[in-house]
Structure formats: C-alpha cells, structure tokens
Short mmCIF file of C-alpha atoms in Angstrom, two decimals:
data_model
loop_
_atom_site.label_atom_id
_atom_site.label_comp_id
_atom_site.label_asym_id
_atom_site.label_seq_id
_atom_site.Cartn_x
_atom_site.Cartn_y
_atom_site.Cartn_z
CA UNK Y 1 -39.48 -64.19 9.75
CA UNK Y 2 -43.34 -64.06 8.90
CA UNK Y 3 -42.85 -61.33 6.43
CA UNK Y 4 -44.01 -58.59 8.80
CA UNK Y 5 -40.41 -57.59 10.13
CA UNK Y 6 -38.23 -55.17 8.58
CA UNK Y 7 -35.39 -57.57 6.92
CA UNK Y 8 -32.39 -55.08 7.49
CA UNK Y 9 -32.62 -55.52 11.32
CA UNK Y 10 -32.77 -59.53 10.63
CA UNK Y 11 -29.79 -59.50 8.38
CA UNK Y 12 -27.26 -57.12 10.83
CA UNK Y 13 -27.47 -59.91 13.76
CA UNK Y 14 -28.93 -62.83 15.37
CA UNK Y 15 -31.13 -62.07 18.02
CA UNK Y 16 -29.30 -63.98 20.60
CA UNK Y 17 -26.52 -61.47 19.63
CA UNK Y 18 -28.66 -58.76 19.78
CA UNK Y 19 -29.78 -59.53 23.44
CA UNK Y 20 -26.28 -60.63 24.54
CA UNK Y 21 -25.31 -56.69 23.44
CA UNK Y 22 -28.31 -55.60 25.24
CA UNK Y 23 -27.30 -57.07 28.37
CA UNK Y 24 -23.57 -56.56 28.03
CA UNK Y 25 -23.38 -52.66 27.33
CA UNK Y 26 -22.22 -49.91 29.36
CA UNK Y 27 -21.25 -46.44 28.96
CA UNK Y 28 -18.28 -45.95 31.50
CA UNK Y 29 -15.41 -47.79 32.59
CA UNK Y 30 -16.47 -50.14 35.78
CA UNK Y 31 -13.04 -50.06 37.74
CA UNK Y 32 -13.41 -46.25 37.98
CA UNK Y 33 -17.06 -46.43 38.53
CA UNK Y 34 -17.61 -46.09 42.32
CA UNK Y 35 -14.91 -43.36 42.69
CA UNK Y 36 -16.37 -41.02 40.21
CA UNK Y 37 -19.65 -41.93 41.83
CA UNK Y 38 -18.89 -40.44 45.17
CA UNK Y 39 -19.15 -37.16 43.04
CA UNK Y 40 -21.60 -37.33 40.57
CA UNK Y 41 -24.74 -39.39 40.36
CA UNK Y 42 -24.41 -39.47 36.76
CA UNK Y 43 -21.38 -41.02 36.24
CA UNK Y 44 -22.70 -44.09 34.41
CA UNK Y 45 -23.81 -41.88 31.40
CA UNK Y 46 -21.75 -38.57 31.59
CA UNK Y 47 -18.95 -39.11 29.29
CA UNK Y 48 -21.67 -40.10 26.81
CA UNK Y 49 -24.72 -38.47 27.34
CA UNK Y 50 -22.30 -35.22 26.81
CA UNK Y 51 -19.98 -36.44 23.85
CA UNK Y 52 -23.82 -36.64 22.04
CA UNK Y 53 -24.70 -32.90 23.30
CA UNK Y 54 -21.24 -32.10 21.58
CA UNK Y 55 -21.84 -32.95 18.59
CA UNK Y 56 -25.72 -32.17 18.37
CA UNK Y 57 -24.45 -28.27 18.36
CA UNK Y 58 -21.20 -29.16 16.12
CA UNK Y 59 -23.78 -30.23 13.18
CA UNK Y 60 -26.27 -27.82 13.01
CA UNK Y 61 -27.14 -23.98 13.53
CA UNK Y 62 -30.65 -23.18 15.45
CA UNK Y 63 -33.22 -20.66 13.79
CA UNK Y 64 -34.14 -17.51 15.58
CA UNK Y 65 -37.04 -19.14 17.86
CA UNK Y 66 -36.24 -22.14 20.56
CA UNK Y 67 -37.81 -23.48 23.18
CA UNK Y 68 -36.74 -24.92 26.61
CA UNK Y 69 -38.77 -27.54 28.43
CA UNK Y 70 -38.51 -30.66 30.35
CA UNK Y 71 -39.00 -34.26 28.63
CA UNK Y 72 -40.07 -37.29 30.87
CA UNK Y 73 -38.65 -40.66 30.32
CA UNK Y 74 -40.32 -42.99 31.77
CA UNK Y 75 -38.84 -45.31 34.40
CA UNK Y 76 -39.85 -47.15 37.53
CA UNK Y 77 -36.87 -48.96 38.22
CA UNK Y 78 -34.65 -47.68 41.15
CA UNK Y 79 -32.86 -44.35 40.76
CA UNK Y 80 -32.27 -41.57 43.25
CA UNK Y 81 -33.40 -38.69 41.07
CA UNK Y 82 -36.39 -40.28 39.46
CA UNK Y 83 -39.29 -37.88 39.33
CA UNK Y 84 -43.11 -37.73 39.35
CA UNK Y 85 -44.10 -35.34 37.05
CA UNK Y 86 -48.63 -35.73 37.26
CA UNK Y 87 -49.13 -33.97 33.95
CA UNK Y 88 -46.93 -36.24 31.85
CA UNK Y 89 -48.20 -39.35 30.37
CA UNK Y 90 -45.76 -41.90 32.11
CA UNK Y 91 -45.88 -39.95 34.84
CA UNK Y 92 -42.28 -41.55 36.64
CA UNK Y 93 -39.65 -41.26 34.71
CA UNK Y 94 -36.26 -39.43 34.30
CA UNK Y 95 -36.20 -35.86 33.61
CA UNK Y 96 -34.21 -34.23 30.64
CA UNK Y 97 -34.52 -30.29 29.94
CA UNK Y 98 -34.07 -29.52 26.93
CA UNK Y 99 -32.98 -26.40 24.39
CA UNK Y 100 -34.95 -26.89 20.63
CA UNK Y 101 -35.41 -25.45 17.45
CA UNK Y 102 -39.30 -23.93 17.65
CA UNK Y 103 -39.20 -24.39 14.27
CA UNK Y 104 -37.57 -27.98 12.83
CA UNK Y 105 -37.46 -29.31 16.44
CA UNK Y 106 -33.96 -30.06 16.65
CA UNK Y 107 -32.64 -30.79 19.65
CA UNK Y 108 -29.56 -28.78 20.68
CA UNK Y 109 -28.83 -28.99 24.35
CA UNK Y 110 -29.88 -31.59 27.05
CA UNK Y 111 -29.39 -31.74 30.87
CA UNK Y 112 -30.63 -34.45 33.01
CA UNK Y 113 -32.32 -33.64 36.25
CA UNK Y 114 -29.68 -35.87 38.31
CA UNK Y 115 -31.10 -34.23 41.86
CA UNK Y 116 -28.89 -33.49 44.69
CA UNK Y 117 -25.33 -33.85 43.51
CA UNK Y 118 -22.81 -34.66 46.21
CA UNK Y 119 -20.45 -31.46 46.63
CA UNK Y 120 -17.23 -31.27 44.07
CA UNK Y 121 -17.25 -30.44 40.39
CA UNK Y 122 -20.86 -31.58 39.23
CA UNK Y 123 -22.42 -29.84 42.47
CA UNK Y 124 -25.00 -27.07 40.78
CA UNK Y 125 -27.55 -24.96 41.36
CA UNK Y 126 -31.07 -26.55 40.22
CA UNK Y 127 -33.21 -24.22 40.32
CA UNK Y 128 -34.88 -22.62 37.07
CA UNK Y 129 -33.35 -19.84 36.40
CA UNK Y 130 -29.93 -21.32 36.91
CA UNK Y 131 -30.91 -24.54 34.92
CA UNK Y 132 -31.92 -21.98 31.72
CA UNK Y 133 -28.70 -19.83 32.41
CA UNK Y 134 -26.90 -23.16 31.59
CA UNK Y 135 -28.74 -24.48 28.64
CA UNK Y 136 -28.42 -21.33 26.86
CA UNK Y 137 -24.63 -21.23 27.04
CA UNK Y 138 -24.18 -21.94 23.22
CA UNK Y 139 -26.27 -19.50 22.19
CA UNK Y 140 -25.37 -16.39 24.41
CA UNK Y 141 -25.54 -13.43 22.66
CA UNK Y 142 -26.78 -14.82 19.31
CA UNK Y 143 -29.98 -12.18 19.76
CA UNK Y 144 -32.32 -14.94 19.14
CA UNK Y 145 -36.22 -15.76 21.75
CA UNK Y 146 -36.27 -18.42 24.25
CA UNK Y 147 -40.13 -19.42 25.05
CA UNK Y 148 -40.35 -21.44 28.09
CA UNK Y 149 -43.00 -22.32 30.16
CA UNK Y 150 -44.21 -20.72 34.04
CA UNK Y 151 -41.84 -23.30 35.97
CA UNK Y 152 -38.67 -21.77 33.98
CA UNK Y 153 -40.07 -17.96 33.21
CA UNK Y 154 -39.55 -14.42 35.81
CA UNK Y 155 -39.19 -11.33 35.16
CA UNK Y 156 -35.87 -11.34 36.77
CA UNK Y 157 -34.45 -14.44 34.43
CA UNK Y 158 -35.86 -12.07 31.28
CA UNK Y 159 -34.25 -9.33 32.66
CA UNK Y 160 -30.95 -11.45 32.74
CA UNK Y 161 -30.73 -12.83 29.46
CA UNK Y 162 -31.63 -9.43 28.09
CA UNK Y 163 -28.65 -7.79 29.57
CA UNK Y 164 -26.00 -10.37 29.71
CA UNK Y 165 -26.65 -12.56 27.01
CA UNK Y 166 -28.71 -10.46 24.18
CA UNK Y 167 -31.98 -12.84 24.15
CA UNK Y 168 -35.05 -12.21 24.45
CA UNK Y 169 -37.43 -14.15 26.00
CA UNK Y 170 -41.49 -15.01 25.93
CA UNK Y 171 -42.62 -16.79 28.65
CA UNK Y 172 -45.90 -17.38 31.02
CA UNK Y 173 -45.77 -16.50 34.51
CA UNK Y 174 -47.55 -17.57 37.60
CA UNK Y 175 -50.13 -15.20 38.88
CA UNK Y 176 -49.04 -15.45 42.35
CA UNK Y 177 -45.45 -13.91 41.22
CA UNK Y 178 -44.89 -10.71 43.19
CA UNK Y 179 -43.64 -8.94 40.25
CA UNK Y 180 -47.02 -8.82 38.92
CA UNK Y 181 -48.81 -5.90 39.85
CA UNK Y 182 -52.30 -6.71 41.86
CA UNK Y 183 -54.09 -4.84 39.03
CA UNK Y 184 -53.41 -7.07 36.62
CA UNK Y 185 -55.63 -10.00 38.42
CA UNK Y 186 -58.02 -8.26 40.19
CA UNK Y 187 -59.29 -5.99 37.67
CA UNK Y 188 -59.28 -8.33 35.01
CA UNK Y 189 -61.86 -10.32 37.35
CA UNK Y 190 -64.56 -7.80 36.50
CA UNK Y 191 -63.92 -7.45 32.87
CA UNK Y 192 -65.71 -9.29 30.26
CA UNK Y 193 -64.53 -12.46 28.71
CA UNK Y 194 -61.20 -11.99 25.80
CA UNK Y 195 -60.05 -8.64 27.50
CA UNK Y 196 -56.49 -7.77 28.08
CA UNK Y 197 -54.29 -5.34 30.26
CA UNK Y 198 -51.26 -4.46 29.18
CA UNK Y 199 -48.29 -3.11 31.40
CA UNK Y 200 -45.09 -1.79 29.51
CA UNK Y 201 -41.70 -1.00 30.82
CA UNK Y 202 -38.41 0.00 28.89
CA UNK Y 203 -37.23 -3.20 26.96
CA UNK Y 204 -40.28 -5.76 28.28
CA UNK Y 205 -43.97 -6.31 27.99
CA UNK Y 206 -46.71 -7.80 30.34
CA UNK Y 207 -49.88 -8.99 29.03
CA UNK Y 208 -52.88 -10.51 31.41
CA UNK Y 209 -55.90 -12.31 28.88
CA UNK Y 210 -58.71 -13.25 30.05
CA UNK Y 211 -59.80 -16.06 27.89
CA UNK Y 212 -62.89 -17.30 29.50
CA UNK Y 213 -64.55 -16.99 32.93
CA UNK Y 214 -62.09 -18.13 36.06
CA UNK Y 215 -59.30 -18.38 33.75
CA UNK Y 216 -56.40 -15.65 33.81
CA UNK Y 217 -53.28 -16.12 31.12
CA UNK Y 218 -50.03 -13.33 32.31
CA UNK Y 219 -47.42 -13.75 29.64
CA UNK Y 220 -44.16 -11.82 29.66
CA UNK Y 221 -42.02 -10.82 26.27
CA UNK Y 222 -38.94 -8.90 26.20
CA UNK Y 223 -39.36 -9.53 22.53
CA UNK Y 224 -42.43 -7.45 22.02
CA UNK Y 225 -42.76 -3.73 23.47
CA UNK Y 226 -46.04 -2.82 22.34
CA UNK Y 227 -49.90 -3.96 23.31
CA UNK Y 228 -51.19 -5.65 20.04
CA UNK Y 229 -53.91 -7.41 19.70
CA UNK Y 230 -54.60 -9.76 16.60
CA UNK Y 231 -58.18 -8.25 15.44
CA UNK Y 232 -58.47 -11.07 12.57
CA UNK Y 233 -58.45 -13.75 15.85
CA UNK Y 234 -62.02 -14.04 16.49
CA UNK Y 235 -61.00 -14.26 20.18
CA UNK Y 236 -59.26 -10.86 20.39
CA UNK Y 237 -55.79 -12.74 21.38
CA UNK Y 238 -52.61 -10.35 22.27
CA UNK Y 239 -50.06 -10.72 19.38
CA UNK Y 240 -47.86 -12.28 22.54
CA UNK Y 241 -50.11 -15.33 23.21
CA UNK Y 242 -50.19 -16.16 19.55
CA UNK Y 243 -46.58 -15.94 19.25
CA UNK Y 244 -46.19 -18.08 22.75
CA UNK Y 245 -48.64 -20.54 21.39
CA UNK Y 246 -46.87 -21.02 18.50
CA UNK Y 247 -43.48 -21.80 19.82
CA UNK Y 248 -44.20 -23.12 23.23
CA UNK Y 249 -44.64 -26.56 21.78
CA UNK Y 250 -41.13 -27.94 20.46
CA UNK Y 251 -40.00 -30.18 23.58
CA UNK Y 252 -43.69 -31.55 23.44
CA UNK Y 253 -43.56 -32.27 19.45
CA UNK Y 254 -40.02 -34.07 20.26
CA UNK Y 255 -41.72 -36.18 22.65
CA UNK Y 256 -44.45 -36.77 20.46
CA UNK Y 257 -41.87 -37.76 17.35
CA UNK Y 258 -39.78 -39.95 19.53
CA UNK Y 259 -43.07 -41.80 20.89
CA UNK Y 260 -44.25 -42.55 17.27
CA UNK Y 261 -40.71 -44.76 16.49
CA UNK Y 262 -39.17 -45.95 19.41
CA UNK Y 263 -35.92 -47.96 20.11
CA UNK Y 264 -37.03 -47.73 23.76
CA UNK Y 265 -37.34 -51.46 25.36
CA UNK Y 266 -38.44 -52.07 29.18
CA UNK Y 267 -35.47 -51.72 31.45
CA UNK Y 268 -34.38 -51.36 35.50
CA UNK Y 269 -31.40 -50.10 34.43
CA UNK Y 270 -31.36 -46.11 34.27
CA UNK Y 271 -28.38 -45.38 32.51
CA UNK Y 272 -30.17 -47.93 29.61
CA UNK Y 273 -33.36 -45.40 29.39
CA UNK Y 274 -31.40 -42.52 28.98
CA UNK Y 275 -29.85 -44.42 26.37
CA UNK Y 276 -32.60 -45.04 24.55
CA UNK Y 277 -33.81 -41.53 24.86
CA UNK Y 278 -30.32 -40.05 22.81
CA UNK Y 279 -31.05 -42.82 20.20
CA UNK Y 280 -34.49 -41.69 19.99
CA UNK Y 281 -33.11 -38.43 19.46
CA UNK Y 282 -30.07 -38.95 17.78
CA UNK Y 283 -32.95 -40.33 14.79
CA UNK Y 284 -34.96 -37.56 15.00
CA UNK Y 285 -31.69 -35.05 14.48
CA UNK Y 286 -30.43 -36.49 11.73
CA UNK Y 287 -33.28 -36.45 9.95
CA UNK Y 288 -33.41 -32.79 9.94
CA UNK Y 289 -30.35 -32.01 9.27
CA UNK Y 290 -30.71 -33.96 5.83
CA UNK Y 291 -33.03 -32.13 5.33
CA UNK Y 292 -32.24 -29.42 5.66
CA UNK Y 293 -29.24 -30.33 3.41
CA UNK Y 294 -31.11 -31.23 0.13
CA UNK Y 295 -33.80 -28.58 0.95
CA UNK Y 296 -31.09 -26.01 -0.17
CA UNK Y 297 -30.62 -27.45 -4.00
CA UNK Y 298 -32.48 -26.79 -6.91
CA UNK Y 299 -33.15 -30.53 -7.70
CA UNK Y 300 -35.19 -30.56 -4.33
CA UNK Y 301 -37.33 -27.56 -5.27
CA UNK Y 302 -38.17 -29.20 -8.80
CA UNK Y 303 -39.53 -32.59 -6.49
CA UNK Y 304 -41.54 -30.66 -4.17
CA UNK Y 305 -42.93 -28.58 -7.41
CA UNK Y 306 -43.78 -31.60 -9.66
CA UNK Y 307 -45.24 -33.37 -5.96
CA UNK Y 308 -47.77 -30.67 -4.95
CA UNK Y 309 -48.14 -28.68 -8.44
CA UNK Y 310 -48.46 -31.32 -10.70
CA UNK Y 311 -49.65 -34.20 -8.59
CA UNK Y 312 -46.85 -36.21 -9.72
CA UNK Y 313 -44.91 -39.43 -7.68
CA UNK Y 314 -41.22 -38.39 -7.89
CA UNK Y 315 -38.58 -40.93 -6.06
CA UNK Y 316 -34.66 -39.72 -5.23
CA UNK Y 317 -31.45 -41.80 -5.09
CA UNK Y 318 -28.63 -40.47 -3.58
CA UNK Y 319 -25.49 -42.32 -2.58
CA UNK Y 320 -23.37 -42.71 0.55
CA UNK Y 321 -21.86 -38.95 -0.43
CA UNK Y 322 -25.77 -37.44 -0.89
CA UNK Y 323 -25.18 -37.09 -4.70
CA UNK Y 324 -27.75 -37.74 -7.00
CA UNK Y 325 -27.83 -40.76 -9.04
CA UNK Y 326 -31.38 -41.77 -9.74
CA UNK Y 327 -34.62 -39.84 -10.39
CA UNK Y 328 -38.29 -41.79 -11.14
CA UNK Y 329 -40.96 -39.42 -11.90
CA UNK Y 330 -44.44 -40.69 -13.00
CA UNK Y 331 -47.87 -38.40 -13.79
CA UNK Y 332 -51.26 -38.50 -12.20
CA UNK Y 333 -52.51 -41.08 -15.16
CA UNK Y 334 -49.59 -43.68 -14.08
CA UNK Y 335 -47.50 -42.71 -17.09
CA UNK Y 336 -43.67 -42.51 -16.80
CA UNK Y 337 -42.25 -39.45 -17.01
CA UNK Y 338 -38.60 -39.64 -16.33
#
C-alpha cells in the first residue's frame, strides 16, 4: 500500500485470501493419494506437472538446436529424492531435466528426478542415456542437434540417436571414457597450449583441445565430420567447441531468467516447489511464444526499425485477440510523431 507494490496483485485478492489459497492447494485428489503412492513417488504432482509438459509442446515448434540439462530447485524440506548437486547455487534442491530451445530458451520437455520408483508403471531406468532417450521422444526423427553436457553424452547414446531417431548430437565427454582412444590424452600432454587432435569415423567426430596447461576439453559431434578449426579465434578453437559453447547454455539461461522474477516463496512442501518452478516457467514460455507471434508481422519490423534506426520511443496496444489498436511513436527531440 506504500506505493512500491504492483497494484494489479492488490486489486485480484486480499492477502488473507491469498495465503488461505497458499495453504489450501493441492494438485491430486487426497482419497486416492496413498494408493497411487505405493507406485509412484510423484503422485502428488503427476497429473499436473505432465498436463503442463502437454501443452508446452502443443504451443510451440523448437528450432534446429536444443539443449538437455538438469535444473536445481532448491529445497531442504523432507523428500526422498532430494539431491545435492555441489556445483549449483542452492546446492539441495529437486532435480528437473530438461529439453530447450538453444536458441529462444523455450522449454519443451521436463522430467523430475523422482529416484528409485517402486516397481509398476512409473518404474524406469535412470540412468543418462535412458533419461535423454525419453526426453527426446517428441522430437524423434525431426533431424535436428541435441548438446548436452559429459553426465548425459557417449559415444554409444550419439550413436543411438543417429540411427534410430535421425539427431545428431554435440556433446563433451569424460576423459576417462574407454571409447576414447589413449592418444588422444596422452599425446596432447606434450603438445603446446591451443592444439587439437582430431579422430574421424563414418558419421561422427572427436576433437581433444588443449586450452591451457593441465586442462584437456574431448568433445564429440555427430553433427560435424570434418577437423575445423576457427583461424579468426585468436585461441585456435575447433569449429566444435565454438558451436558447443554456444548452445550448451539454454537450461542455465532458463535458470538464470526464472531467478530474475520469481513466484517462488519458502516452502516444506515439495510438490509446492515444483509448483513454483512450472509457474516460473509457464512465464517465461509464454513470453516467447508472443513473441514470436508479432515478430512475424510487418507492423513489428517497422517498431524495431524506427527503435534502433531512428532512435525513436514507439509503444504497442494490442487487445485480448493480439490485434492492433494503438500505436505512440515519438522522435529523439521529444516530438510526437504518430
């Protein structure tokens, strides 16, 4: 009431109503609870959490380059598959993997880490390779790159999604893998700082850079098939390192968008985090796909024009069917326009 709030949250409810909600909500129906809980450790969230995945892919088609990695929400409350993840900010939290767009950072498929299911139908496999194998259901066979990280990436899971599902894949890999050939680490060793060795095979591409001293990068492509090396980069990077570190980073950007306007309130209720995590997400979607929508029509290539051409402030009013009704444009000097 000071005048620092935003007055559309303080007009749509008291906030005794507002906490009453908060501590009344619940995503599942109670008197089923415990039986469907014998089977799955999820079923709080399930019919939820996956109603929201639904319609994340029913709204909106993915560019060419995604990513897959694992978000962290954080949580200390009691919960049987909470994890400790040491390079993550919050450290203990609840663990989401997730499919997005390298490019717009849309977020198209989710799983949540629920550990150990009891045996029946939600009993899977939860390992890496059969954890990506899952995520990339939608997309099978839409020819388009999955980057992912060394926890997800082998040469065997490249070799899969190649042949089964027509995707490619660029990925690091740990140097201890056994599909790497000694070579590859050992020689590098004695080589100078920014040097590369390259092993190709039919249809995929290993690449071991040696950035600095100590420090040994593998990275393997099924996208690439040839050994490249960006001469403009003053570090004499393999064309497959630049391309990993440019997509590698969706998941992490999502994090970093959801952290900068968050719904997300202290809870010791799990199902209430994850919660919070599809609004935060849900916000971050939408967005995009708006705009996506007006970036398509000529009236939004005239704004961005008169914006960064002509150093003009341009304002848009749509209604509640996106059409245009109102346009404010005013010049550099402060002089109206239109």
């Amino acid at each position: 009431m000071d005048g620092t709030g935003i007055e559309y949250f303080r007009l749509s409810m008291g906030m005794n109503r507002f906490y009453l909600l908060l501590r009344a909500i619940r995503f599942d129906d109670i008197t089923t609870r415990a039986m469907r809980q014998s089977v799955d450790n999820l079923a709080p969230i399930r019919s939820f959490f996956e109603d929201f995945v639904r319609r994340c892919q029913d709204y909106y088609e993915l560019n060419n380059y995604v990513t897959i990695d694992e978000m962290l929400e954080s949580f200390r409350g009691r919960c049987r598959f909470r994890q400790y993840i040491p390079n993550k900010p919050a450290k203990y939290g609840l663990k989401i993997i997730a499919l997005v767009d390298s490019n717009t950072y849309y977020s198209y498929d989710l799983e949540i880490y629920a550990g150990k299911q009891p045996n029946g139908p939600y009993h899977v496999n939860n390992s890496a390779c059969s954890v990506v194998e899952r995520l990339i259901r939608p997309i099978s066979g839409s020819g388009r790159n999955i980057t992912c990280d060394n926890w997800f990436s082998s040469i065997p899971l490249a070799e899969d999604l190649l042949n089964n599902h027509n995707l490619t894949m660029v990925g690091t890999l740990r140097k201890n893998k056994r599909e790497i050939p000694p070579i590859f680490v050992q020689k590098l060793k004695e080589l100078p700082n920014e040097s590369s060795i390259f092993g190709l095979k039919k249809n995929m591409t290993l690449v071991s850079y040696k950035p600095k001293a100590n420090k040994i990068v593998s990275v393997i492509s099924t996208m690439h098939n040839d050994d490249s090396i960006d001469t403009d980069c003053a570090r004499s990077k393999p064309e497959m390192i630049k391309f990993y570190n440019s997509t590698k980073g969706g998941v992490d950007t999502v994090d970093q968008m959801k952290g900068k306007y968050s719904v997300s309130r202290n809870s010791r209720r799990w199902p209430l985090k994850i919660f919070f995590s599809v609004l935060n997400i849900a916000g971050i979607n939408s967005q995009i796909i708006y705009a996506s929508k007006i970036s398509d029509s000529s009236v939004y290539k005239i704004v961005q024009k008169l914006r960064h051409k002509h150093n003009c402030t341009v304002e848009i009013s749509v209604d509640s069917e996106e059409n245009l009704v109102g346009l404010f444009i005013q010049d550099s000097m402060m002089q109206n326009i239109f």
